[in-house]
Amino acid sequence: MTHSRPNEFIPPPECPVFEPSWEEFADPFGFINKIRPIAENTGICKIRPPPGWQPPFACDVDRLHFTPRIQRLNELEAQTRVKLNFLDQIAKFWELQGCTLKIPHVERKTLDLYVLYKLVKEEGGFDGVCKERRWTQIALKMGFAPGKAVGSHVRAHYERILYPYYLFQAGANLMNSQKPTLTNDTKDKEYKPHDLPQRQSVQPAETCSIARRAKRTKGRCFKSELGEVCEKPNLRRRMGSYVAKPEPVKKIPMQVKEEPIEQQVEGEKSKVEQYICMVCGGGGDEDRLLLCDGCDDSYHTFCLIPPLHDVPKGDWRCPKCLAQECGKPPVAFGFEQASRDYTLRTFGDMADSFKSDYFNMPVHMVPTELVEKEFWRLVSTIEEDVTVEYGADIASKDFGSGFPVKNGTFKVSPVEEDYLSNGWNLNNMPVLDASVLTHVTADICGMKLPWLYVGMCFSSFCWHIEDHWSYSINYLHWGEPKTWYGAPGYAAEQLENVMKSLAPELFESQPDLLHQLVTIMNPNVLMEHGVPIYRTNQCAGEFVITFPRAYHSGFNQGFNFAEAVNFCTADWMPLGRQCIQHYRSLNRYCVFSHDEMTCNIASKADSLELELASAVQKDMCAMILEEKMLREKVYKLGVWHSQQVDYDLLPDEERQCAKCRTTCYLSAITCPCSPDQLVCLYHIEDLCSCPARSYTLNYKYTLAELKPLFQALTARAESYEDWASKVNKILKADQDNKSDLEELRSLVVEAEKKSYPETDLLSHLRQVIQNADRCTSMAQQLLNGKRQTRYRSGGGKSQNQLTVEELKSFVNQLYDLPCTIRQAPFLNALLNRVEQFQQQSSDLLAEDMPGSSALQSLLDEGAGLDVELPLLVVLRQRLEQARWVEAVKEASDQPADLSLDCMRRLIDQGVGLTPHACVERTMARLQELLTVCEHWEEKAHNMLTARPRHSIETLEAAIQEVDSIPAYLPSCLQLKDCVNGAREWIMEADALQAGGRIPGLAALSELVSRARSIPVMLEPLSRLESLISEVQAWKESAAKTFLLRNSSHSLLEVLCPRCETGPQKSKSKKAKDVSVPCKKVEVKLDSLFDVEKALSTSKDTVSAMATLSEVHQKELESLSMLRTSNESKFQSSPSCLAPTVCLCHTVPAGPMLQCELCRDAYHSGCVPGFKDIQTGLPWLCPLCKRSEKPPLDKVLPLLASLQRIRVRLPEGDALRYVIERTVCWQHKVQLVSPTQHLNGKARHIPGTASSQTLVGSNSCFYMLQPCIPLNELGTELEELLVEGLLMQVTLPELQQLYSSLLNRFSPSQHSLQSSEHDHQYHIAQDRSPPHRSPPHSKGQDGVPETKKEPERLEKNSKRRLEKENMEGQHRDKIKKPKKKKPKLNKERRREEKRTSSPSNSLSDLSYSDDSEEDWSVCSAKQCQQPEGNEVNWVQCDGSCNQWFHQICVGVSAEQAENEDYICVSCAINDLTE
């Protein structure tokens, strides 16, 4: 099966479906008249009989045989048939030229030649489209994708196939134009014409069978004469097989060369003429003469323009024959009859086999939706020809109806005898008394006698309306469903106009095409043009009714058996006469004479039903007026001869108008020149050319004879109408013109006397009289009872009291009666008093606080009315209710005092009151208020204690609702305070970081602490807590970096300058013993607490840096005093007391260590780990060494990570200050040379061999670690050294400076093996395996002499050099370092080499041995120039890629191996960026 198109069929909406009850089903026309207002709006409707209504199938199956129609589906659809006709014309045009038409393909899509032809014609023709270059737009309109030169392909195909045909149709002279040629692509599919005229005129072979998908077969060439078409009319043209007489078609003018025609006696051409060229008139060159296969005219090939070089293959037509063949008028389309005769069984086998083969599944499993979509796909395609057969319009009188009939061959059981006379039996419905067709004398097959329909899958019935716009009813006896489509009668002309506009070519040749039942159009197309279409699936056992002038069509889902017939009711009469006028305009035959039917009905006026008599009377009135007008017109034309003719005796075909083919009955015009021909009075001019005075008026009745018929009909209709008019006037009279009851009774007596039928009007009149009698009796009883049983008591009531509503209803009922009642005014007066009392009571009760006097007055008045008044009790209870409502209102006016207890107390008081609307409303409001208050109190409490906490938006939304509650709610007020606090907190949090400011840790901590006490989910809180967590993590990381193991100092204490320095007796008392004079400032900075407070309260980093700078200045001043004090301990003093030193506060003794920073001395035994002290490094005492002093490259990432956190904290400011001090100090070191600030000549510093004895002490001690003498240093150099020692960062510049100073004052110590010292210093600093270093060579003093080319180095690699002749045992020894020099430029290094100590000349001996090794220069600003057996290097992983000694930058071998190293310059650049 093929796939559906993208624009597949969309089912229209369903039509109404009715399921009558048994009572409604008993009167067919009554039920149809009932549903007509609904169903006629959709044109069709479906009726499901009551359950159990199942008539037996009475058709003689064995005798039933029929020849079905052949239906080719794509020929049914109007637009598709237009395309097929066009393609047939194109194919015929090229066939006559000796060429075969092949349909080209463009973009893998079959080119629609018809659409292309129409579009080019609409755009101005081939020349116009080429001139404006609109071929691409043409291709887009045809649905091709833009691009790929589609427009050029379309143009080429048009010019090759369609343009010659266009020129031919336009009347171009092909004799004087280029001979068209048709070259086809081998891929194009050959088009095989449908040959509609041949298939309709030639009966197919009996062996022809239906194929599931029949391919087109090329038909045989034939000649058909137009005059062979039968013009004999048929009274029933519902089969669609009748071919109407074609209208004269205007031939296309062809400019051909006219030759003189000589009359041939024998009707043949002479042999000479057969061999003479029709162009040049010569007979030479016989081998070049080309004979036309149509007329045998001869043409020289070279006389044709342009000349033909070869004889064309196939048949060839000359230009005259071509014009003659293609100019023939089209043949009207109609169905073919099948070649074989079927029985019901053989047809069913064929139908089921077709459907199961087509859908490849059992017939009962194919969905109806699938069949419907496939049907509309097949009728719209020109590429697939699917042929089906339809057994339509089978006369039931030949083989019996599907319904049982009286005296029929089918014998019914006693249980089924009711179906013989049932009104829904289609044999009975057209002839029921209410049906107009009863008065049509002829048995019209299909209208009065049912027709049978045997369908198969896809067999269809095309768009049509019933003959004479009558009703139709279809019953599906059994089989698969039948799908219907219908349009309402008011849209009939709209549907016709749409089809004419979409397929004008079909209607040009067949104006009455829609009456031939051979054309279908997709409902979706009609709906797109505004035609309302409805559908339904008629299943077995269901009726489908079509209404007058309702177009309908459909198809069968499979093998089924249906029966249909027409009927007409009284409401159809005006439509029937309108249809005759429509038929006259189309020159269409009538099935019966409408005038004849009207006269037949009028002749039976006395026995007609009144409704039918009234309808026929109106129709006959219009008929007489029309006939009178026409006869007067004829008389004026001069027709004076007349004769009476009994047209009842003539068959219909002998009394049809020769022009409009209307069946004449009342009158007709004849002429002696053609006695067998007549015309109606409308077309007297079309009879013949004889003068009108020779015409004869033939008439059935004179106008005078029509008058008695009309009067009898009028008497029957108008007598009832007069009576009905009088009744309607009385029943619809207003209050002032009502009649009494006796007059209504007289009208009923008149109807019974004149035997009027039991119409609805008469039944209604009797019901009115019956109601009036009942009301009169009841009113009299009420008035009598009121006088007899009346009594008065304080709240009692009489026994016969009515309620107010009963009294009001009864009075209204009296006045609603169409007649007057005498007792009505008395009851109305009582009702007025009661209503006045009720109005006053309602007005008073509608007030919020009625007065007691007004209430009492109303109570007294109500007691005087003998009517049951429930308001009396309400008024007595109103006083208590009013007091309670007033109390509630007073409490509500003061919401601040309306607590929950107050509301509960008021509710308890109101519970005891009698229910009343006002009390209930007030109680409801109060109860609702209490419920809301309790709910919000509980909700507010839950919100305050909720975990997790609610967002502020949720709480604010809750508060907004709470604000509208007029009551005192403590928890809600607390919630509001919390939200306000949360808002303030959020504002503070936003302000803390507003404008890009960096908040301080103290402010953040305080803010977070406050937030935890606010029971609101604060969105910034998690972020602030995260910041604090990050800060804490940062502080822990910084503490691990700076703090010593088991250190008692805090991170801030280590990073900040010391504000408590001086002579200390014990570590625990250092804060108490130190008293350093300082500059008086506004902020007290005497302790770490003061410094931390100052840093925490500083507004920005600048102020924090100023504070730290001030503390640092105090630190320097205090340290200077401390250094001077400690240095003086070892100088001669007149005091006899020995100084106390060390942590133990005793006199110096034995080996001592002196702190390079504070200058205090310590016993070697009192200092933990003194054996690990490295010679040549500045030694700091435990009090001065407060941190690990990490290298700068470990400190810079800490500052960078703190900057990412964007939180200010004292430790961060202190770290920033440390780095700034470090960078500033490094800058100072670069500018200062140690030799420029020495006070004198370098002297020997006492070493291990020197010993001292202090005055006042018998002990002797010596210094294991000598210090640089202060009196030998300049002030600037001392400050530089002290500031470097104070920094908590390890710097190679400090080591270089210290080594330089130490070497200056201890040259003998420098003469030791410095290489061993360097190696041991590296081990002491890093304690990690040596790392790779670049190769180098040594010169004098270990200073690199030259730089080798970098080609011998591997770029961005870190390498290590070991001296090959160095023995392994020397690597583990610790030796004293030689004198180290700072890195200088090459000239300065060479000068220093020449002036160095003699010991340096020893290294010259080995220069030649090491000359093959390369030297590299360390990029450190102050290179320490390490020497030894193994010197490790590291390369910067930043942007500079420079090499450094690991010892010069403080990087261990393990760090260099496993981590990226960033030099100080690159790190500072990254921070600044």
mmCIF file of C-alpha atoms in Angstrom, residues 457-653:
data_model
loop_
_atom_site.group_PDB
_atom_site.id
_atom_site.type_symbol
_atom_site.label_atom_id
_atom_site.label_comp_id
_atom_site.label_asym_id
_atom_site.label_seq_id
_atom_site.Cartn_x
_atom_site.Cartn_y
_atom_site.Cartn_z
ATOM 1 C CA CYS A 457 -14.833 -0.958 -1.153
ATOM 2 C CA PHE A 458 -14.235 2.501 -2.724
ATOM 3 C CA SER A 459 -17.417 2.369 -4.840
ATOM 4 C CA SER A 460 -18.912 5.816 -4.543
ATOM 5 C CA PHE A 461 -21.881 8.020 -5.213
ATOM 6 C CA CYS A 462 -20.925 11.508 -6.362
ATOM 7 C CA TRP A 463 -22.132 14.921 -5.261
ATOM 8 C CA HIS A 464 -25.798 15.371 -6.143
ATOM 9 C CA ILE A 465 -29.135 16.515 -4.849
ATOM 10 C CA GLU A 466 -32.306 14.482 -5.133
ATOM 11 C CA ASP A 467 -34.673 14.909 -8.042
ATOM 12 C CA HIS A 468 -37.058 17.812 -7.496
ATOM 13 C CA TRP A 469 -35.055 18.646 -4.341
ATOM 14 C CA SER A 470 -37.021 16.025 -2.452
ATOM 15 C CA TYR A 471 -36.170 14.236 0.766
ATOM 16 C CA SER A 472 -34.412 10.893 0.566
ATOM 17 C CA ILE A 473 -34.021 8.110 3.071
ATOM 18 C CA ASN A 474 -31.436 5.318 2.879
ATOM 19 C CA TYR A 475 -31.423 2.146 4.944
ATOM 20 C CA LEU A 476 -28.374 -0.114 5.143
ATOM 21 C CA HIS A 477 -29.667 -3.677 5.431
ATOM 22 C CA TRP A 478 -26.336 -5.364 6.059
ATOM 23 C CA GLY A 479 -22.665 -5.232 5.255
ATOM 24 C CA GLU A 480 -19.839 -2.834 5.908
ATOM 25 C CA PRO A 481 -20.495 0.851 6.622
ATOM 26 C CA LYS A 482 -21.312 3.498 4.067
ATOM 27 C CA THR A 483 -19.556 6.849 4.552
ATOM 28 C CA TRP A 484 -21.692 9.946 3.821
ATOM 29 C CA TYR A 485 -20.855 13.612 3.283
ATOM 30 C CA GLY A 486 -23.498 16.283 3.145
ATOM 31 C CA ALA A 487 -23.961 20.033 2.814
ATOM 32 C CA PRO A 488 -27.069 21.911 4.044
ATOM 33 C CA GLY A 489 -29.602 23.123 1.527
ATOM 34 C CA TYR A 490 -28.797 26.796 2.052
ATOM 35 C CA ALA A 491 -25.197 26.090 0.873
ATOM 36 C CA ALA A 492 -26.211 24.348 -2.365
ATOM 37 C CA GLU A 493 -25.471 27.300 -4.644
ATOM 38 C CA GLN A 494 -22.229 27.964 -2.772
ATOM 39 C CA LEU A 495 -21.098 24.378 -3.368
ATOM 40 C CA GLU A 496 -22.017 24.605 -7.058
ATOM 41 C CA ASN A 497 -20.096 27.868 -7.462
ATOM 42 C CA VAL A 498 -17.011 26.458 -5.766
ATOM 43 C CA MET A 499 -16.968 23.387 -7.995
ATOM 44 C CA LYS A 500 -17.519 25.522 -11.086
ATOM 45 C CA SER A 501 -14.677 27.818 -10.111
ATOM 46 C CA LEU A 502 -12.278 24.937 -9.408
ATOM 47 C CA ALA A 503 -13.155 22.899 -12.508
ATOM 48 C CA PRO A 504 -14.652 25.330 -15.048
ATOM 49 C CA GLU A 505 -13.599 23.160 -17.993
ATOM 50 C CA LEU A 506 -16.033 20.418 -16.968
ATOM 51 C CA PHE A 507 -19.010 22.739 -16.603
ATOM 52 C CA GLU A 508 -18.354 24.469 -19.909
ATOM 53 C CA SER A 509 -19.272 21.281 -21.760
ATOM 54 C CA GLN A 510 -21.811 19.994 -19.186
ATOM 55 C CA PRO A 511 -23.640 22.818 -17.385
ATOM 56 C CA ASP A 512 -25.793 20.249 -15.526
ATOM 57 C CA LEU A 513 -22.760 18.187 -14.535
ATOM 58 C CA LEU A 514 -23.808 17.934 -10.904
ATOM 59 C CA HIS A 515 -27.097 16.368 -11.960
ATOM 60 C CA GLN A 516 -25.312 13.521 -13.730
ATOM 61 C CA LEU A 517 -23.929 11.952 -10.483
ATOM 62 C CA VAL A 518 -20.509 11.485 -12.055
ATOM 63 C CA THR A 519 -18.380 14.124 -10.321
ATOM 64 C CA ILE A 520 -16.927 14.213 -6.871
ATOM 65 C CA MET A 521 -14.737 16.739 -5.053
ATOM 66 C CA ASN A 522 -12.752 16.452 -1.854
ATOM 67 C CA PRO A 523 -14.767 17.752 1.134
ATOM 68 C CA ASN A 524 -11.605 19.368 2.492
ATOM 69 C CA VAL A 525 -11.342 21.460 -0.668
ATOM 70 C CA LEU A 526 -14.970 22.531 -0.345
ATOM 71 C CA MET A 527 -14.519 23.366 3.328
ATOM 72 C CA GLU A 528 -11.443 25.456 2.517
ATOM 73 C CA HIS A 529 -13.710 27.562 0.307
ATOM 74 C CA GLY A 530 -16.302 28.036 3.043
ATOM 75 C CA VAL A 531 -18.779 25.285 2.200
ATOM 76 C CA PRO A 532 -20.098 23.610 5.376
ATOM 77 C CA ILE A 533 -19.615 19.850 5.104
ATOM 78 C CA TYR A 534 -20.663 17.132 7.568
ATOM 79 C CA ARG A 535 -20.025 13.396 7.548
ATOM 80 C CA THR A 536 -21.258 10.161 9.110
ATOM 81 C CA ASN A 537 -20.643 6.443 8.924
ATOM 82 C CA GLN A 538 -23.902 4.575 8.292
ATOM 83 C CA CYS A 539 -23.726 1.137 9.836
ATOM 84 C CA ALA A 540 -26.035 -1.781 9.195
ATOM 85 C CA GLY A 541 -29.538 -1.211 10.563
ATOM 86 C CA GLU A 542 -29.311 2.616 10.452
ATOM 87 C CA PHE A 543 -31.179 5.221 8.405
ATOM 88 C CA VAL A 544 -29.644 8.283 6.731
ATOM 89 C CA ILE A 545 -31.992 11.090 5.689
ATOM 90 C CA THR A 546 -31.075 13.873 3.267
ATOM 91 C CA PHE A 547 -33.081 17.097 3.308
ATOM 92 C CA PRO A 548 -34.341 19.181 0.350
ATOM 93 C CA ARG A 549 -31.583 20.566 -1.873
ATOM 94 C CA ALA A 550 -28.906 19.105 0.403
ATOM 95 C CA TYR A 551 -25.928 17.987 -1.679
ATOM 96 C CA HIS A 552 -24.548 14.655 -0.562
ATOM 97 C CA SER A 553 -21.974 12.115 -1.656
ATOM 98 C CA GLY A 554 -20.029 9.231 -0.207
ATOM 99 C CA PHE A 555 -18.498 5.851 -0.713
ATOM 100 C CA ASN A 556 -18.759 2.321 0.606
ATOM 101 C CA GLN A 557 -16.299 0.881 3.094
ATOM 102 C CA GLY A 558 -16.829 -2.610 1.672
ATOM 103 C CA PHE A 559 -19.407 -5.106 0.524
ATOM 104 C CA ASN A 560 -22.871 -3.988 1.651
ATOM 105 C CA PHE A 561 -26.530 -3.849 0.633
ATOM 106 C CA ALA A 562 -28.592 -0.641 0.947
ATOM 107 C CA GLU A 563 -32.028 0.561 -0.146
ATOM 108 C CA ALA A 564 -33.197 4.131 -0.778
ATOM 109 C CA VAL A 565 -36.316 6.025 -1.771
ATOM 110 C CA ASN A 566 -37.600 9.625 -1.923
ATOM 111 C CA PHE A 567 -40.470 11.267 -0.077
ATOM 112 C CA CYS A 568 -41.983 14.753 0.126
ATOM 113 C CA THR A 569 -43.881 16.422 2.962
ATOM 114 C CA ALA A 570 -46.076 19.489 3.024
ATOM 115 C CA ASP A 571 -43.144 21.779 3.900
ATOM 116 C CA TRP A 572 -41.471 20.720 0.614
ATOM 117 C CA MET A 573 -44.174 22.241 -1.656
ATOM 118 C CA PRO A 574 -42.610 25.720 -2.155
ATOM 119 C CA LEU A 575 -39.184 24.143 -2.671
ATOM 120 C CA GLY A 576 -40.600 21.807 -5.314
ATOM 121 C CA ARG A 577 -41.923 24.736 -7.361
ATOM 122 C CA GLN A 578 -38.601 26.564 -6.962
ATOM 123 C CA CYS A 579 -36.815 23.458 -8.247
ATOM 124 C CA ILE A 580 -38.889 23.489 -11.455
ATOM 125 C CA GLN A 581 -37.693 27.031 -12.144
ATOM 126 C CA HIS A 582 -34.127 25.895 -11.537
ATOM 127 C CA TYR A 583 -34.514 22.923 -13.901
ATOM 128 C CA ARG A 584 -35.934 25.269 -16.536
ATOM 129 C CA SER A 585 -32.776 27.418 -16.332
ATOM 130 C CA LEU A 586 -30.599 24.327 -16.823
ATOM 131 C CA ASN A 587 -32.780 22.804 -19.590
ATOM 132 C CA ARG A 588 -33.091 19.722 -17.414
ATOM 133 C CA TYR A 589 -35.827 17.079 -17.629
ATOM 134 C CA CYS A 590 -38.384 16.797 -14.832
ATOM 135 C CA VAL A 591 -39.190 13.436 -13.307
ATOM 136 C CA PHE A 592 -42.834 14.400 -12.893
ATOM 137 C CA SER A 593 -45.010 17.445 -13.505
ATOM 138 C CA HIS A 594 -45.273 19.560 -10.388
ATOM 139 C CA ASP A 595 -48.369 21.346 -11.722
ATOM 140 C CA GLU A 596 -50.042 18.017 -12.450
ATOM 141 C CA MET A 597 -49.384 16.858 -8.894
ATOM 142 C CA THR A 598 -50.805 20.105 -7.486
ATOM 143 C CA CYS A 599 -53.992 19.781 -9.510
ATOM 144 C CA ASN A 600 -54.385 16.148 -8.466
ATOM 145 C CA ILE A 601 -54.121 17.143 -4.825
ATOM 146 C CA ALA A 602 -56.593 20.000 -5.290
ATOM 147 C CA SER A 603 -59.121 17.628 -6.791
ATOM 148 C CA LYS A 604 -59.203 15.769 -3.466
ATOM 149 C CA ALA A 605 -59.533 18.850 -1.296
ATOM 150 C CA ASP A 606 -62.292 17.482 0.909
ATOM 151 C CA SER A 607 -60.215 14.535 2.114
ATOM 152 C CA LEU A 608 -56.900 16.344 2.566
ATOM 153 C CA GLU A 609 -55.272 16.880 5.891
ATOM 154 C CA LEU A 610 -55.543 20.494 6.847
ATOM 155 C CA GLU A 611 -51.808 21.155 6.950
ATOM 156 C CA LEU A 612 -51.382 19.666 3.475
ATOM 157 C CA ALA A 613 -54.431 21.528 2.184
ATOM 158 C CA SER A 614 -53.013 24.790 3.463
ATOM 159 C CA ALA A 615 -49.620 24.180 1.845
ATOM 160 C CA VAL A 616 -51.149 23.091 -1.479
ATOM 161 C CA GLN A 617 -53.516 26.063 -1.453
ATOM 162 C CA LYS A 618 -50.543 28.442 -1.272
ATOM 163 C CA ASP A 619 -48.745 26.546 -4.026
ATOM 164 C CA MET A 620 -51.800 26.510 -6.283
ATOM 165 C CA CYS A 621 -52.308 30.218 -5.783
ATOM 166 C CA ALA A 622 -48.760 30.848 -7.042
ATOM 167 C CA MET A 623 -49.355 28.431 -9.929
ATOM 168 C CA ILE A 624 -52.553 30.195 -11.095
ATOM 169 C CA LEU A 625 -50.960 33.628 -10.913
ATOM 170 C CA GLU A 626 -47.983 32.425 -12.949
ATOM 171 C CA GLU A 627 -50.215 30.738 -15.547
ATOM 172 C CA LYS A 628 -52.406 33.800 -15.846
ATOM 173 C CA MET A 629 -49.376 36.031 -16.443
ATOM 174 C CA LEU A 630 -47.945 33.692 -19.086
ATOM 175 C CA ARG A 631 -51.248 33.338 -21.002
ATOM 176 C CA GLU A 632 -51.659 37.108 -21.051
ATOM 177 C CA LYS A 633 -48.152 37.345 -22.476
ATOM 178 C CA VAL A 634 -49.009 34.819 -25.173
ATOM 179 C CA TYR A 635 -52.193 36.669 -26.097
ATOM 180 C CA LYS A 636 -50.233 39.874 -26.435
ATOM 181 C CA LEU A 637 -47.874 38.143 -28.859
ATOM 182 C CA GLY A 638 -50.814 37.314 -31.117
ATOM 183 C CA VAL A 639 -51.601 33.731 -30.277
ATOM 184 C CA TRP A 640 -55.373 33.493 -30.593
ATOM 185 C CA HIS A 641 -55.802 29.876 -31.568
ATOM 186 C CA SER A 642 -56.294 27.536 -28.656
ATOM 187 C CA GLN A 643 -57.438 24.021 -27.982
ATOM 188 C CA GLN A 644 -57.940 21.899 -24.919
ATOM 189 C CA VAL A 645 -55.648 18.891 -24.604
ATOM 190 C CA ASP A 646 -55.791 16.153 -22.004
ATOM 191 C CA TYR A 647 -52.125 15.959 -21.067
ATOM 192 C CA ASP A 648 -52.867 13.238 -18.531
ATOM 193 C CA LEU A 649 -53.090 10.784 -21.394
ATOM 194 C CA LEU A 650 -49.758 11.724 -22.962
ATOM 195 C CA PRO A 651 -46.458 10.243 -21.781
ATOM 196 C CA ASP A 652 -43.995 12.675 -20.293
ATOM 197 C CA GLU A 653 -41.538 12.538 -23.196
#
